[in-house]
Coordinates of C-alpha atoms and ligand atoms in Angstrom, one line a residue:
M1 CA -13.3 27.6 78.1
I2 CA -9.9 27.9 78.0
T3 CA -7.7 27.9 74.7
T4 CA -4.2 28.3 74.3
T5 CA -2.6 28.6 71.1
G6 CA 1.2 28.2 70.1
L7 CA 1.9 29.4 73.8
T8 CA 5.6 29.9 74.2
K9 CA 7.1 31.2 77.2
V10 CA 11.2 31.9 77.3
Y11 CA 12.7 32.7 80.6
Q12 CA 16.0 34.9 80.3
S13 CA 18.4 33.6 83.3
R14 CA 21.4 35.2 83.8
D15 CA 23.6 33.9 80.6
R16 CA 21.3 31.4 79.2
E17 CA 17.3 31.2 78.1
V18 CA 15.1 28.5 79.2
T19 CA 12.4 27.4 77.1
A20 CA 9.6 26.5 79.4
L21 CA 6.7 26.4 77.1
D22 CA 7.3 25.6 73.6
G23 CA 4.2 25.8 71.3
V24 CA 1.3 24.7 73.8
D25 CA -2.1 24.3 72.2
L26 CA -4.4 23.7 75.1
H27 CA -8.3 23.5 74.9
V28 CA -10.3 22.8 78.1
R29 CA -14.2 22.8 77.8
E30 CA -16.8 24.6 79.8
G31 CA -17.7 22.5 83.1
E32 CA -14.6 19.8 82.8
V33 CA -12.2 19.1 85.1
Y34 CA -8.8 18.7 83.1
G35 CA -5.7 17.6 84.4
V36 CA -2.0 18.4 83.1
I37 CA 0.3 15.9 84.4
G38 CA 4.4 15.8 83.7
Q39 CA 7.2 15.5 85.6
S40 CA 9.1 18.5 87.5
G41 CA 10.4 20.9 85.2
A42 CA 8.0 19.8 82.4
G43 CA 6.6 23.5 82.3
K44 CA 3.2 22.9 84.1
S45 CA 3.4 25.8 86.5
S46 CA 4.7 28.2 83.7
L47 CA 1.6 26.9 82.0
I48 CA -0.9 27.7 84.4
R49 CA 0.8 31.1 85.4
C50 CA 0.5 32.3 81.8
V51 CA -2.9 31.2 81.4
N52 CA -4.1 33.9 84.2
L53 CA -1.2 36.0 82.8
L54 CA 0.7 35.7 86.2
E55 CA 3.4 35.2 83.6
R56 CA 3.5 37.2 80.4
P57 CA 3.7 34.6 77.8
T58 CA 6.6 35.3 75.2
S59 CA 4.3 34.3 72.2
G60 CA 1.1 33.1 71.6
T61 CA -2.9 33.5 72.8
V62 CA -4.7 32.8 75.7
T63 CA -8.2 32.9 75.4
V64 CA -10.4 32.4 78.8
A65 CA -14.2 32.5 78.5
G66 CA -14.3 34.1 75.3
Q67 CA -11.8 36.9 76.0
D68 CA -8.3 37.2 74.6
L69 CA -6.3 37.9 77.8
T70 CA -2.8 38.2 75.7
A71 CA -4.1 41.1 73.9
L72 CA -5.2 42.8 76.8
A73 CA -1.9 42.6 78.4
G74 CA 0.1 45.5 78.4
R75 CA -2.1 48.0 76.2
G76 CA -2.7 50.9 78.2
R77 CA -4.9 51.8 81.2
R78 CA -8.5 50.7 79.5
A79 CA -7.1 47.2 78.4
S80 CA -5.3 46.7 82.0
A81 CA -8.6 47.4 84.1
E82 CA -10.4 44.9 81.7
L83 CA -7.5 42.4 82.1
R84 CA -8.0 43.0 86.0
R85 CA -11.5 42.2 85.7
A86 CA -11.1 39.2 83.9
R87 CA -8.6 37.8 86.4
T88 CA -11.5 38.2 89.0
R89 CA -13.0 35.6 86.9
I90 CA -10.1 33.4 87.3
G91 CA -9.4 31.5 90.7
M92 CA -6.0 30.3 91.6
V93 CA -5.3 27.7 94.2
F94 CA -1.5 27.0 95.4
Q95 CA 0.4 24.1 96.5
H96 CA 1.8 25.9 99.8
F97 CA -1.8 27.7 100.1
N98 CA -0.4 31.3 100.3
L99 CA -2.4 32.4 103.4
L100 CA -1.2 35.4 105.5
D101 CA -0.4 34.1 108.5
S102 CA -1.4 37.3 110.7
R103 CA -4.9 37.1 109.3
T104 CA -7.7 35.2 110.5
V105 CA -9.3 32.9 108.2
L106 CA -12.3 34.9 107.6
D107 CA -10.1 38.2 106.8
N108 CA -7.9 35.9 104.3
I109 CA -11.2 35.3 102.4
E110 CA -12.0 38.7 103.1
L111 CA -8.8 40.4 101.0
P112 CA -9.4 39.7 97.5
L113 CA -13.2 41.1 98.4
E114 CA -11.9 44.3 99.3
I115 CA -9.7 44.5 96.8
L116 CA -12.6 43.9 94.4
G117 CA -14.0 47.0 96.0
V118 CA -16.9 44.8 97.9
S119 CA -17.7 46.9 101.2
G120 CA -17.9 45.9 105.0
Q121 CA -21.0 43.7 105.7
A122 CA -21.5 42.2 102.1
R123 CA -18.0 41.3 102.2
T124 CA -17.9 39.6 105.6
R125 CA -21.5 37.7 104.6
K126 CA -20.0 36.7 101.3
A127 CA -16.6 35.3 103.1
R128 CA -18.7 33.4 105.8
E129 CA -20.7 32.0 102.6
L130 CA -17.6 30.6 101.1
L131 CA -16.4 29.1 104.3
D132 CA -19.3 27.4 104.7
L133 CA -19.0 26.1 101.0
V134 CA -15.9 24.6 101.9
G135 CA -17.1 23.2 105.2
L136 CA -15.1 25.4 107.5
A137 CA -17.8 27.9 109.0
D138 CA -16.6 27.2 112.4
K139 CA -13.1 28.4 111.5
A140 CA -14.0 31.8 110.5
K141 CA -11.9 33.2 113.6
S142 CA -8.8 30.8 113.7
Y143 CA -5.3 31.8 112.4
P144 CA -3.7 29.8 109.5
G145 CA -1.2 28.4 111.9
Q146 CA -4.1 26.6 113.7
L147 CA -5.2 24.7 110.9
S148 CA -4.1 21.4 109.3
G149 CA -2.9 21.4 105.9
G150 CA -6.2 20.2 104.5
Q151 CA -8.1 22.9 106.2
K152 CA -5.3 25.4 105.1
Q153 CA -6.3 24.3 101.7
R154 CA -9.9 24.8 101.9
V155 CA -9.4 28.6 102.9
G156 CA -7.2 28.7 100.0
I157 CA -10.1 27.3 97.7
A158 CA -12.6 29.5 99.4
R159 CA -10.6 32.7 98.9
A160 CA -10.0 31.7 95.1
L161 CA -13.5 31.6 94.8
A162 CA -14.1 35.0 96.1
G163 CA -14.6 36.6 92.7
D164 CA -17.4 34.3 91.5
P165 CA -15.0 33.0 89.0
Q166 CA -16.0 30.7 86.0
V167 CA -12.3 28.8 86.0
L168 CA -10.4 27.6 88.8
L169 CA -6.8 26.9 88.2
S170 CA -4.8 25.0 90.8
D171 CA -1.3 24.2 91.0
E172 CA -0.3 21.1 92.5
A173 CA -3.2 21.7 95.4
T174 CA -2.9 18.2 96.8
S175 CA 1.0 17.6 96.8
A176 CA 1.6 19.0 100.1
L177 CA -1.1 16.8 101.6
D178 CA -1.1 13.3 102.9
P179 CA -3.5 10.8 100.8
E180 CA -6.6 10.9 102.8
T181 CA -6.8 14.6 102.9
T182 CA -5.5 14.6 99.2
R183 CA -8.8 12.6 98.3
S184 CA -11.0 14.9 100.5
I185 CA -9.7 17.9 98.6
L186 CA -9.9 16.6 95.3
Q187 CA -13.6 15.7 96.3
L188 CA -14.4 19.4 97.1
L189 CA -12.9 20.3 93.8
R190 CA -15.4 17.9 92.1
D191 CA -18.4 19.1 94.0
L192 CA -17.4 22.7 93.2
N193 CA -16.8 21.7 89.6
Q194 CA -20.4 20.0 89.5
Q195 CA -22.4 22.7 91.9
L196 CA -21.2 25.7 90.3
G197 CA -20.4 24.6 87.0
L198 CA -16.9 25.6 87.5
T199 CA -14.4 24.6 84.8
V200 CA -10.9 23.4 86.8
L201 CA -7.5 23.5 85.2
L202 CA -5.2 21.6 87.5
I203 CA -1.7 20.4 87.1
T204 CA 0.0 17.7 88.9
H205 CA 2.7 15.4 89.0
E206 CA 0.5 12.5 90.5
M207 CA -1.3 9.7 88.4
D208 CA -3.8 9.1 91.0
V209 CA -5.2 12.8 91.0
V210 CA -6.1 12.7 87.3
K211 CA -7.7 9.2 88.0
T212 CA -9.8 10.7 90.6
I213 CA -11.2 13.5 89.2
C214 CA -10.4 14.6 85.6
D215 CA -12.4 14.7 82.8
S216 CA -9.7 15.2 79.9
A217 CA -5.9 15.1 80.7
A218 CA -2.9 16.2 79.1
L219 CA 0.8 14.9 79.4
M220 CA 3.4 17.4 79.2
R221 CA 7.0 16.9 78.8
R222 CA 9.8 19.7 78.0
G223 CA 7.5 22.3 77.5
R224 CA 5.1 20.7 75.2
I225 CA 2.0 18.4 75.4
V226 CA 2.8 15.2 74.0
E227 CA -0.6 13.7 74.6
S228 CA -4.1 14.9 75.6
G229 CA -7.7 14.1 75.2
T230 CA -11.0 12.9 77.3
V231 CA -9.6 9.8 79.4
G232 CA -12.0 7.8 77.4
E233 CA -10.1 8.9 74.1
L234 CA -6.8 8.3 75.7
L235 CA -7.8 4.7 76.8
A236 CA -8.9 4.3 73.3
T237 CA -5.7 5.3 71.6
P238 CA -3.3 2.4 71.1
G239 CA 0.1 3.1 72.6
S240 CA -1.3 6.1 74.9
E241 CA 1.5 6.8 77.7
L242 CA -1.7 8.0 79.8
A243 CA -3.8 5.4 79.5
D244 CA -0.9 2.8 80.3
E245 CA -0.2 4.9 83.6
L246 CA -4.1 5.0 84.3
F247 CA -4.5 1.6 83.8
P248 CA -1.5 -0.5 84.0
V249 CA -1.9 -4.2 83.1
G250 CA 0.9 -6.5 83.2
G251 CA 1.3 -10.2 82.2
T252 CA 3.1 -12.1 79.4
A253 CA 2.4 -15.0 77.0
S254 CA 2.2 -18.3 78.8
G255 CA 3.6 -20.1 75.7
P256 CA 4.6 -19.4 72.2
D257 CA 1.3 -20.3 70.4
R258 CA -0.6 -17.6 72.4
T259 CA -2.2 -14.3 71.5
V260 CA -2.0 -11.8 73.9
V261 CA -4.8 -8.9 73.7
D262 CA -5.2 -5.5 75.8
V263 CA -9.0 -4.8 76.0
T264 CA -10.1 -1.5 77.0
F265 CA -13.8 -1.2 78.4
H266 CA -15.7 2.0 78.9
G267 CA -19.1 3.2 79.3
E268 CA -21.9 0.5 78.7
S269 CA -19.5 -2.0 77.4
A270 CA -18.1 -2.3 80.9
S271 CA -21.3 -3.6 82.4
Q272 CA -21.6 -6.6 79.8
P273 CA -20.3 -9.9 79.9
V274 CA -18.1 -10.0 76.6
I275 CA -15.6 -12.1 77.9
S276 CA -17.5 -14.9 78.8
Q277 CA -19.9 -14.6 75.6
L278 CA -16.6 -14.6 73.8
S279 CA -15.4 -17.6 75.5
R280 CA -18.9 -19.8 74.7
T281 CA -19.2 -18.1 71.5
Y282 CA -16.0 -19.3 69.7
N283 CA -15.6 -22.1 72.4
I284 CA -12.2 -21.2 73.7
D285 CA -10.6 -20.9 77.0
I286 CA -9.3 -17.3 77.8
S287 CA -7.2 -16.7 80.4
I288 CA -6.9 -13.2 82.3
L289 CA -3.4 -11.9 82.5
G290 CA -4.0 -8.8 84.3
A291 CA -6.9 -6.3 85.0
A292 CA -7.3 -2.9 86.3
M293 CA -11.0 -1.3 86.6
D294 CA -11.9 1.9 88.2
T295 CA -14.3 4.7 88.1
V296 CA -12.9 7.8 86.1
G297 CA -15.1 10.6 86.4
G298 CA -18.1 8.7 87.6
K299 CA -17.7 6.3 84.6
Q300 CA -16.8 2.7 84.8
I301 CA -13.6 2.0 83.0
G302 CA -11.1 -0.7 82.9
R303 CA -8.5 -2.7 81.2
M304 CA -7.7 -6.2 80.9
R305 CA -5.2 -8.2 79.3
I306 CA -6.5 -11.4 77.9
E307 CA -4.6 -14.6 76.4
L308 CA -6.2 -16.6 73.5
P309 CA -4.9 -20.0 72.6
G310 CA -3.3 -20.4 69.1
R311 CA -1.3 -17.5 67.2
F312 CA -2.9 -14.0 66.0
E313 CA -3.9 -15.6 62.7
E314 CA -6.1 -18.2 64.4
N315 CA -7.8 -15.3 66.5
V316 CA -8.8 -12.6 63.9
V317 CA -12.5 -13.4 64.3
P318 CA -12.6 -13.6 68.3
I319 CA -10.6 -10.2 68.1
G320 CA -13.1 -8.6 65.7
F321 CA -15.9 -10.0 67.7
L322 CA -14.7 -7.9 70.8
R323 CA -14.2 -5.0 68.5
E324 CA -17.7 -5.2 67.3
Q325 CA -19.0 -5.0 71.0
G326 CA -17.5 -1.7 71.0
L327 CA -14.4 -2.6 72.9
Q328 CA -10.8 -1.1 72.2
A329 CA -8.6 -4.4 71.4
E330 CA -5.3 -4.1 71.1
V331 CA -2.9 -7.2 70.1
V332 CA 0.2 -6.9 72.3
D333 CA 1.7 -10.3 71.5
G334 CA 0.4 -12.4 68.8
G335 CA 2.6 -15.7 69.1
S336 CA 5.7 -16.4 67.4
A337 CA 6.8 -14.5 64.4
A338 CA 3.3 -13.3 63.8
T339 CA 2.9 -10.2 65.3
A340 CA 4.8 -8.0 63.2
A341 CA 2.6 -8.7 60.2
A342 CA -0.9 -8.4 62.2
P343 CA -2.9 -6.4 59.7
L344 CA -5.5 -5.4 62.1
V345 CA -3.3 -3.2 64.0
P346 CA -1.5 -1.1 61.6
E347 CA -0.8 1.5 64.2
Q348 CA 1.4 -0.8 66.1
T349 CA 5.1 -0.7 65.6
P350 CA 7.3 -3.5 66.5
A351 CA 9.1 -1.1 69.2
A352 CA 5.7 -0.7 70.5
I353 CA 4.8 -4.3 70.9
T354 CA 8.5 -5.0 72.1
K355 CA 8.0 -2.5 74.9
E356 CA 4.4 -3.9 76.1
V357 CA 5.6 -7.5 75.9
V358 CA 8.8 -6.7 78.2
K359 CA 6.6 -5.0 80.9
Ligands
ADP401 N1 11.2 32.5 87.0 C1 11.9 31.3 86.0 N2 13.1 32.1 85.6 C2 13.7 30.9 84.9 N3 13.7 29.9 84.8 C3 12.2 29.3 85.2 C4 11.6 30.4 85.7 N4 10.3 29.5 86.4 C5 10.6 28.0 85.9 N5 11.9 28.2 85.2 C6 12.2 26.8 84.4 O1 11.3 26.6 83.2 C7 11.1 25.1 83.4 C8 9.5 24.8 83.8 O2 9.6 25.3 85.2 P1 8.1 24.9 85.7 O3 7.1 25.6 84.8 O4 8.0 25.3 87.0 O5 7.8 23.2 85.4 P2 7.0 22.4 86.6 O6 5.7 23.4 87.0 O7 6.5 21.3 85.5 O8 7.8 21.7 87.5 C9 12.3 24.6 84.3 O9 13.5 24.2 83.4 C10 12.5 25.9 85.1 O10 13.8 25.7 85.7
MG402 MG1 5.5 23.3 89.3

C-alpha cells in the first residue's frame, strides 16, 4: 500500500546540509497498522512528510496505493492536479492537532470538504457522520478551546478522514496526551483500521504505542531503517532490538553450570503448556528467570527467560525439543566456557551474548 525506495531527504540549512533520510526502503501492506519508532531527530517526521509529499524528497520514490507520487510532483498542471487528488486519499493526523481555534468543531471538519468542492448540505452531513464515527456527535458546535486534548485529537482524526482516505498517516498523534487518553485514541485508530480497512502508518517514540496497536514495526536511526518486520518476525529474530524493547526479559544464571535460554512464544504455541512438557519429558527442573506476556495486534505473544540445569552441551536435546514445538529458543548463556562455541546458534556473536547476560 505504501512503498518507498531509496528515499533520501537532505535539508539545506544555512551553511550545512542535514541528511534526515538516508535511503529508506519502507513497505507497508494494505490494511495493516505499521509503526515507525525512533528517537528524536531520527528522521521519522521527515519520512512521513515525504510519504505524502508535504516535503519533496531529495531522491527516491514514494508509491501509495499503486501510484508513484514522486513522479507526479512538479510535473506540470495535470500532474499536480493528479497529485492533489492522490493526496486526498491520504489522511494526516498531527501531534498538536492543528485545528483552527476560530472555527467550530464541525467547521474544522468541513474545511477539507470545502476544499474538495463538496457543497453545503452534503458537506455538513458528511462532517456530522465523521464526528459520529469518532464519538463526538455532541460537540459539533463547540470550539477547539472547549475540548480536552483527546477530544481535539478525535476532531483531528475526523478531519483526516474527510477525503475517504485509504491511508492514514499519524505523526506522534498521542505524544501530547496522558496515558489513558492515549489508549482511547489508539483504540480508535485500531477500530478505524478494522472497520474501514484503513492502512495506518504511524510514527512514535513510544514503544507502548507499537505494542498496543501495530502489526508491523520499523526502528529508525540516523535517517535509516535499521530493523523492520511484523511483530512476530521481529520476535523471531535473534538479537532484535525491537523485540528486546517490546518484551524485555531480565535475569542471569544462578550458577556456573546453568544454561539460560530465551523462549519466544507466538500464535498457537503461546497457549500450549510447553514448559511443563519439557520438564516432564526430560525430567529436569526449570527455573523461570523472567517473563513478559502480552497481546500484540490481537495475538498472544510472549518471551520467557528460563534456566536449565547443566551446561549448553548437556541441553542440546531439550533445546531442540523447544524448537520442534515451533518456539524460538535462543541461548543467552551456555554455562562456563561453552557458549561461544554453541553450534545451534551460529547467528549469536559473543558480543551479543555478553550484552544479554549483563542486563
Ligand atoms: N526543515 C528542516 N530544515 C533543516 N533540518 C531539518 C528540517 N526538518 C528536520 N530537520 C533535521 O532533520 C533531522 C530529522 O528530523 P525529523 O525528521 O524531524 O526527526 P524526528 O521526527 O525523528 O524527530 C534532524 O536532525 C532535524 O534537525
Ligand atoms: Mg518528529
